[in-house]
PDB file of C-alpha atoms in Angstrom:
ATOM      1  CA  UNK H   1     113.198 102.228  99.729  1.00 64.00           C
ATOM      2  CA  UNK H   2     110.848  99.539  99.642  1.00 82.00           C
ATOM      3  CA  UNK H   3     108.606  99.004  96.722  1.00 95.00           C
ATOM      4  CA  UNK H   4     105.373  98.006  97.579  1.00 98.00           C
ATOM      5  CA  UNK H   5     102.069  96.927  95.264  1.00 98.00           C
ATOM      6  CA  UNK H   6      98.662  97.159  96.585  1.00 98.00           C
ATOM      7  CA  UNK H   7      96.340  94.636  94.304  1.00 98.00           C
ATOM      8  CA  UNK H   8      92.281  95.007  95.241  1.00 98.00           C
ATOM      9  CA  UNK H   9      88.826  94.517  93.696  1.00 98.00           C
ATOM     10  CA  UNK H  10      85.954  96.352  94.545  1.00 97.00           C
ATOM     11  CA  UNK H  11      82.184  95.751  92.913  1.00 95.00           C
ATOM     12  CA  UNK H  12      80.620  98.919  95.036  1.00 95.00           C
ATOM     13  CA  UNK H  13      83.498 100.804  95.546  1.00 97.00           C
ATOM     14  CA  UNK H  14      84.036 100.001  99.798  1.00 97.00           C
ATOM     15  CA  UNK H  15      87.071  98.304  99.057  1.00 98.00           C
ATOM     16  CA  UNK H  16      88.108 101.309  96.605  1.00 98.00           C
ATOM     17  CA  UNK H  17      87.885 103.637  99.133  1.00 98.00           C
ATOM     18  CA  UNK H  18      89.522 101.079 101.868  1.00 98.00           C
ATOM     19  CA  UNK H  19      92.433 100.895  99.567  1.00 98.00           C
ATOM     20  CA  UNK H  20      93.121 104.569  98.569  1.00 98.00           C
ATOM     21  CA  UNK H  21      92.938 105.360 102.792  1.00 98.00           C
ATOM     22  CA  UNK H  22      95.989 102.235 102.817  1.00 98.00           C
ATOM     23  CA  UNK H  23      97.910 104.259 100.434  1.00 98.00           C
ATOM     24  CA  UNK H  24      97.458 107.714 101.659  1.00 98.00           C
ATOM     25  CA  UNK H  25      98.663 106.013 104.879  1.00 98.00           C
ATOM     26  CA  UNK H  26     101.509 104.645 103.101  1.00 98.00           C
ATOM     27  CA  UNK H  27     102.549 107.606 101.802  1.00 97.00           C
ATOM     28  CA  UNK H  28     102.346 109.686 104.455  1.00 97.00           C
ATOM     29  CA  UNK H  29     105.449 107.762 105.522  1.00 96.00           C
ATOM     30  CA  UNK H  30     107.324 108.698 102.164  1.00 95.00           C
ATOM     31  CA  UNK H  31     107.140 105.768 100.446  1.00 96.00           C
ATOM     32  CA  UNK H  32     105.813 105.034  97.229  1.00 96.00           C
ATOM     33  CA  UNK H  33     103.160 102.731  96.316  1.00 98.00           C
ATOM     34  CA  UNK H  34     101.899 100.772  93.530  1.00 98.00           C
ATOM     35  CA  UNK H  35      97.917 100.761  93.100  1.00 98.00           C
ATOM     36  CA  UNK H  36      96.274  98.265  91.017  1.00 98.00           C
ATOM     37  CA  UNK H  37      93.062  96.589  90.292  1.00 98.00           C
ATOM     38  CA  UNK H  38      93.219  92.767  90.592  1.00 98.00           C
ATOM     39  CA  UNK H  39      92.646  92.683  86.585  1.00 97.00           C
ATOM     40  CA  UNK H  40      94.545  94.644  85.492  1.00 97.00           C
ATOM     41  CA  UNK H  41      98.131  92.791  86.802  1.00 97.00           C
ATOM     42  CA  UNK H  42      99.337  89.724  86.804  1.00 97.00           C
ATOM     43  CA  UNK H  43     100.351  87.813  89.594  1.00 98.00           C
ATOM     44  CA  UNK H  44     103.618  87.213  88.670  1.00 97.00           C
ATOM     45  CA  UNK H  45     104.336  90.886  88.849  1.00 97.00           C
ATOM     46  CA  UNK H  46     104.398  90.418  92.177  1.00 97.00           C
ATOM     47  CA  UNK H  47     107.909  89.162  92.177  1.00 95.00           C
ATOM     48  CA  UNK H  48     109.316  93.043  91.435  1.00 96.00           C
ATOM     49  CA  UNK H  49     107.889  93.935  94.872  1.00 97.00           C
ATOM     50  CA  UNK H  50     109.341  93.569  98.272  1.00 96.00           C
ATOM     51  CA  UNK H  51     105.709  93.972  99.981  1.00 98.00           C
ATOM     52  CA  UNK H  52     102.452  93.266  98.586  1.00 98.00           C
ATOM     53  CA  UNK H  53      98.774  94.398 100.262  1.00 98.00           C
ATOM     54  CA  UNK H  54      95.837  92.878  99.229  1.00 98.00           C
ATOM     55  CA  UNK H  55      92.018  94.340  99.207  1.00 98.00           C
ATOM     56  CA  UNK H  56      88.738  92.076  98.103  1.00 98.00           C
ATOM     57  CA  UNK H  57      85.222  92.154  99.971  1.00 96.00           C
ATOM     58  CA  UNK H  58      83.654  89.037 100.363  1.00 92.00           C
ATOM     59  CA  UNK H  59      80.923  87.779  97.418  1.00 90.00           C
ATOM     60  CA  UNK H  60      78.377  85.193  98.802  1.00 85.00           C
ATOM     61  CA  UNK H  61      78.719  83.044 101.512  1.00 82.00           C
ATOM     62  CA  UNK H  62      82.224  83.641 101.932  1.00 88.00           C
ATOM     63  CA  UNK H  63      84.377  83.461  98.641  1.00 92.00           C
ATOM     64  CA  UNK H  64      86.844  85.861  97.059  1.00 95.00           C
ATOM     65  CA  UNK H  65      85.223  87.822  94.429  1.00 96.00           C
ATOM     66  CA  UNK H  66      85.212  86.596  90.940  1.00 96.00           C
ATOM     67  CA  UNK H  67      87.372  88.764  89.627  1.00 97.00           C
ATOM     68  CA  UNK H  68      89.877  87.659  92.099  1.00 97.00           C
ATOM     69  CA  UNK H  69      90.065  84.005  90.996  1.00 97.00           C
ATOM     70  CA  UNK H  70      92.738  83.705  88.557  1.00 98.00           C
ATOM     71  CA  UNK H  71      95.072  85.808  90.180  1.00 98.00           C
ATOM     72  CA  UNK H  72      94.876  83.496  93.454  1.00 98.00           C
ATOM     73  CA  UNK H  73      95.322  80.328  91.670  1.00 98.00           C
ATOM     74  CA  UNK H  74      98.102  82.263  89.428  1.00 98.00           C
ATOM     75  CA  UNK H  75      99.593  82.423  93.211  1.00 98.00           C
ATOM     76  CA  UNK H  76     100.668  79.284  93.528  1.00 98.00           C
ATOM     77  CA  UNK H  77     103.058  79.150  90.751  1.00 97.00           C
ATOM     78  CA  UNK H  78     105.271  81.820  93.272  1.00 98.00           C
ATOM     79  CA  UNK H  79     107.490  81.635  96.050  1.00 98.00           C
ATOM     80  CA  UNK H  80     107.124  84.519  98.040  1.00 98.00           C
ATOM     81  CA  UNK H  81     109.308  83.929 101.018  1.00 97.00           C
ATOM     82  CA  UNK H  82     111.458  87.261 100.485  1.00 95.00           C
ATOM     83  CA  UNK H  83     107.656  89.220 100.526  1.00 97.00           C
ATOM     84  CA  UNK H  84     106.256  90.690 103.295  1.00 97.00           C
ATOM     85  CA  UNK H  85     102.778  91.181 103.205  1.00 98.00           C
ATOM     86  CA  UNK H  86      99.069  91.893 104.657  1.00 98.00           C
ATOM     87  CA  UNK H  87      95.227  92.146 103.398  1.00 98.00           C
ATOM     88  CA  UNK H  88      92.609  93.962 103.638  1.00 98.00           C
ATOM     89  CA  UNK H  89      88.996  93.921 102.724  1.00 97.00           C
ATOM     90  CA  UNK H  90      85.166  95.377 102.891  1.00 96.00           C
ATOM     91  CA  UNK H  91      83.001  93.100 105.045  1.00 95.00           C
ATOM     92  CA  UNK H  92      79.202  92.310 105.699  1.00 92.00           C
ATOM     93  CA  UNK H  93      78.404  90.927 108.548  1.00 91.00           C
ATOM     94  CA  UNK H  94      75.244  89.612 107.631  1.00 88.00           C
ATOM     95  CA  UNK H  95      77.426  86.795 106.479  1.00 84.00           C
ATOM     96  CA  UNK H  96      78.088  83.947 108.528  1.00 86.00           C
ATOM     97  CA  UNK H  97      81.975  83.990 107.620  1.00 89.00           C
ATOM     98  CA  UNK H  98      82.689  87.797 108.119  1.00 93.00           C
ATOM     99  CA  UNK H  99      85.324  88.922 105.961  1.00 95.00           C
ATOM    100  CA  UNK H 100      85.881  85.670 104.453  1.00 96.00           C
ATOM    101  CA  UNK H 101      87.976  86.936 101.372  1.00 97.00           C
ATOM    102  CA  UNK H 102      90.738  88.445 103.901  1.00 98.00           C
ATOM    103  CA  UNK H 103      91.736  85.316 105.541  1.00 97.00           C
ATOM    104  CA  UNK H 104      91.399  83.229 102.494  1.00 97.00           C
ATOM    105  CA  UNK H 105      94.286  85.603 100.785  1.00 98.00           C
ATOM    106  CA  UNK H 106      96.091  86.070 104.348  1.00 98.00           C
ATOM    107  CA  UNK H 107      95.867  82.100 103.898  1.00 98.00           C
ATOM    108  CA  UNK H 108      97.461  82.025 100.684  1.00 98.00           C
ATOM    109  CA  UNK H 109     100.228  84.571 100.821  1.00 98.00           C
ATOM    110  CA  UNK H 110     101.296  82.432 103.810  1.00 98.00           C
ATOM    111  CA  UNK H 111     101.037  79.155 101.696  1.00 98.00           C
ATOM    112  CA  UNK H 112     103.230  80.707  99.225  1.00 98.00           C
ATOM    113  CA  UNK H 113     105.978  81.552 102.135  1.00 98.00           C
ATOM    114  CA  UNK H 114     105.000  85.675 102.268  1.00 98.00           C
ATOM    115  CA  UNK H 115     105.721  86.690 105.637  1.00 97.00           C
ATOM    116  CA  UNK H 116     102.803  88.895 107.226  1.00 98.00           C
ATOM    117  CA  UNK H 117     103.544  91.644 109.435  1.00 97.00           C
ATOM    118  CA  UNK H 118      99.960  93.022 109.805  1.00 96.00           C
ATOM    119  CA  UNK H 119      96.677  91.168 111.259  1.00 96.00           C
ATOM    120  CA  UNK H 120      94.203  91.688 108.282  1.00 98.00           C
ATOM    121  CA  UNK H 121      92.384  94.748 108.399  1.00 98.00           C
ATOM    122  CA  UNK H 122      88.136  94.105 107.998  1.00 98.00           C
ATOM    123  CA  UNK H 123      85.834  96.746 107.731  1.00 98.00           C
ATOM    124  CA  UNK H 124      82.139  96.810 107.717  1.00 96.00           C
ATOM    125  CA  UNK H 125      81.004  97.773 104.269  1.00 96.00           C
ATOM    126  CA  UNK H 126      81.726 101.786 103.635  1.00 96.00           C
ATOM    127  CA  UNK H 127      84.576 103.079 105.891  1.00 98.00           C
ATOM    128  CA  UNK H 128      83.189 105.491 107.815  1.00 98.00           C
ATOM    129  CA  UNK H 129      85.806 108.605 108.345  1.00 97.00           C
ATOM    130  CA  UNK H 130      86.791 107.244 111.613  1.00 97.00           C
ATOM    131  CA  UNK H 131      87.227 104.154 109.872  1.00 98.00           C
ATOM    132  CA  UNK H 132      89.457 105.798 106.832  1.00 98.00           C
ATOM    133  CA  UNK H 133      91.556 106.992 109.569  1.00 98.00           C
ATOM    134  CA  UNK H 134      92.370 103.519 111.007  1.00 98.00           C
ATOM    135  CA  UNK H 135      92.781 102.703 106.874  1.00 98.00           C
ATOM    136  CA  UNK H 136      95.443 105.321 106.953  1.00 98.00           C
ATOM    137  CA  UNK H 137      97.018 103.929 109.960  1.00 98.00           C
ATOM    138  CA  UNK H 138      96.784 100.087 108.633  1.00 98.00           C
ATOM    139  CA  UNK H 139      99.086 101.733 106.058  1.00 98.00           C
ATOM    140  CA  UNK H 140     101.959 103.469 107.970  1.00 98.00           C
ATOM    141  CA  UNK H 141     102.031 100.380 110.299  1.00 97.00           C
ATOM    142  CA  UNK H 142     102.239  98.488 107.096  1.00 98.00           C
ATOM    143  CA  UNK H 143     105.115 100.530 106.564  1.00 97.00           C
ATOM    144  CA  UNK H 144     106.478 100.163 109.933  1.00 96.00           C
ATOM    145  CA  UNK H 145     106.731  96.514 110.489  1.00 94.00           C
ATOM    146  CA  UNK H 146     108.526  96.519 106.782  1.00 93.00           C
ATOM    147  CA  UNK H 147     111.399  97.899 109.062  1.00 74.00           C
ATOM    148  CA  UNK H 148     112.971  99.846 105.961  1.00 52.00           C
ATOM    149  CA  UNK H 149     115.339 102.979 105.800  1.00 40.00           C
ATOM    150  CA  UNK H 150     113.059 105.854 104.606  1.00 40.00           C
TER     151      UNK H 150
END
C-alpha cells in the first residue's frame, strides 16, 4: 500500500477543512494517510512517501503563505522523480492570480521531477458541502491515478 503525506497551511481554516475532505476521500479507498501542517515537518520527510498532496491558500497578490516558505525552498534540495503528486488550495477570487499558491507548488513538485497525476484542485474560500464532496473525490482520484494494489 502506498504511503501518502498530505502537507497544508491554513490561516482561517478553508484550507483545513479542504484538506480533511482530501483525506476522508483518501480513505474511503482504504488507504492510509499522513496529515500534517506545513510547520510542523520537514521537507525532507518527504522522501519516506511514495505520494505527497499539498494544501496552501493564496496570501496577497498571489504568493504562498508565509508559513509555507521554507519548506518550498527546503524543496529544492530533493529529487522527487519516484513521487507522485498533486495540490490543492483555498482561493479568492478577488485576486488577480486566482489560486496562485496551487500552481506555484504544482510548479515546484514538477521542478523537482514529482510526477502529477491530478490537475490542482482550487476552491473558492470555505468549501461549501457540495464542494467537500468534490474534496472527497479529489482524494479517491488521488488514489486512483496512484494505480496501487489496495
Amino acid at each position: 500500500m502506498a504511503k501518502i503525506v498530505l502537507v497544508y497551511a491554513s490561516m482561517t481554516g478553508n484550507t483545513e477543512e479542504i484538506a480533511d475532505a482530501v483525506a476522508e476521500g483518501i480513505q474511503e479507498t482504504g488507504v492510509s494517510v499522513d496529515i500534517r501542517q506545513v510547520l510542523d515537518v520537514n521537507a525532507a520527510e518527504l522522501a519516506e512517501y511514495e505520494a505527497i498532496l499539498l494544501g496552501a491558500y493564496t496570501w496577497g497578490d498571489g504568493e504562498l503563505p508565509d508559513e509555507f516558505l521554507d519548506f518550498y525552498d527546503d524543496l529544492d534540495q530533493l529529487d522527487l522523480s519516484d513521487k507522485k503528486g498533486a495540490v490543492f488550495g483555498s482561493c479568492d477570487s478577488s485576486y488577480p492570480h486566482y489560486g496562485a499558491a496551487v500552481d506555484i507548488l504544482t510548479e515546484k513538485l514538477r521542478e523537482r521531477g514529482c510526477d502529477i497525476v491530478r490537475e490542482g484542485l482550487k476552491i473558492e474560500l470555505a468549501p461549501s458541502n457540495e464542494e467537500k464532496e468534490q474534496c472527497r473525490q479529489f482524494g479517491r482520484q488521488f488514489v486512483s491515478s496512484l494505480q496501487i494494489a489496495k
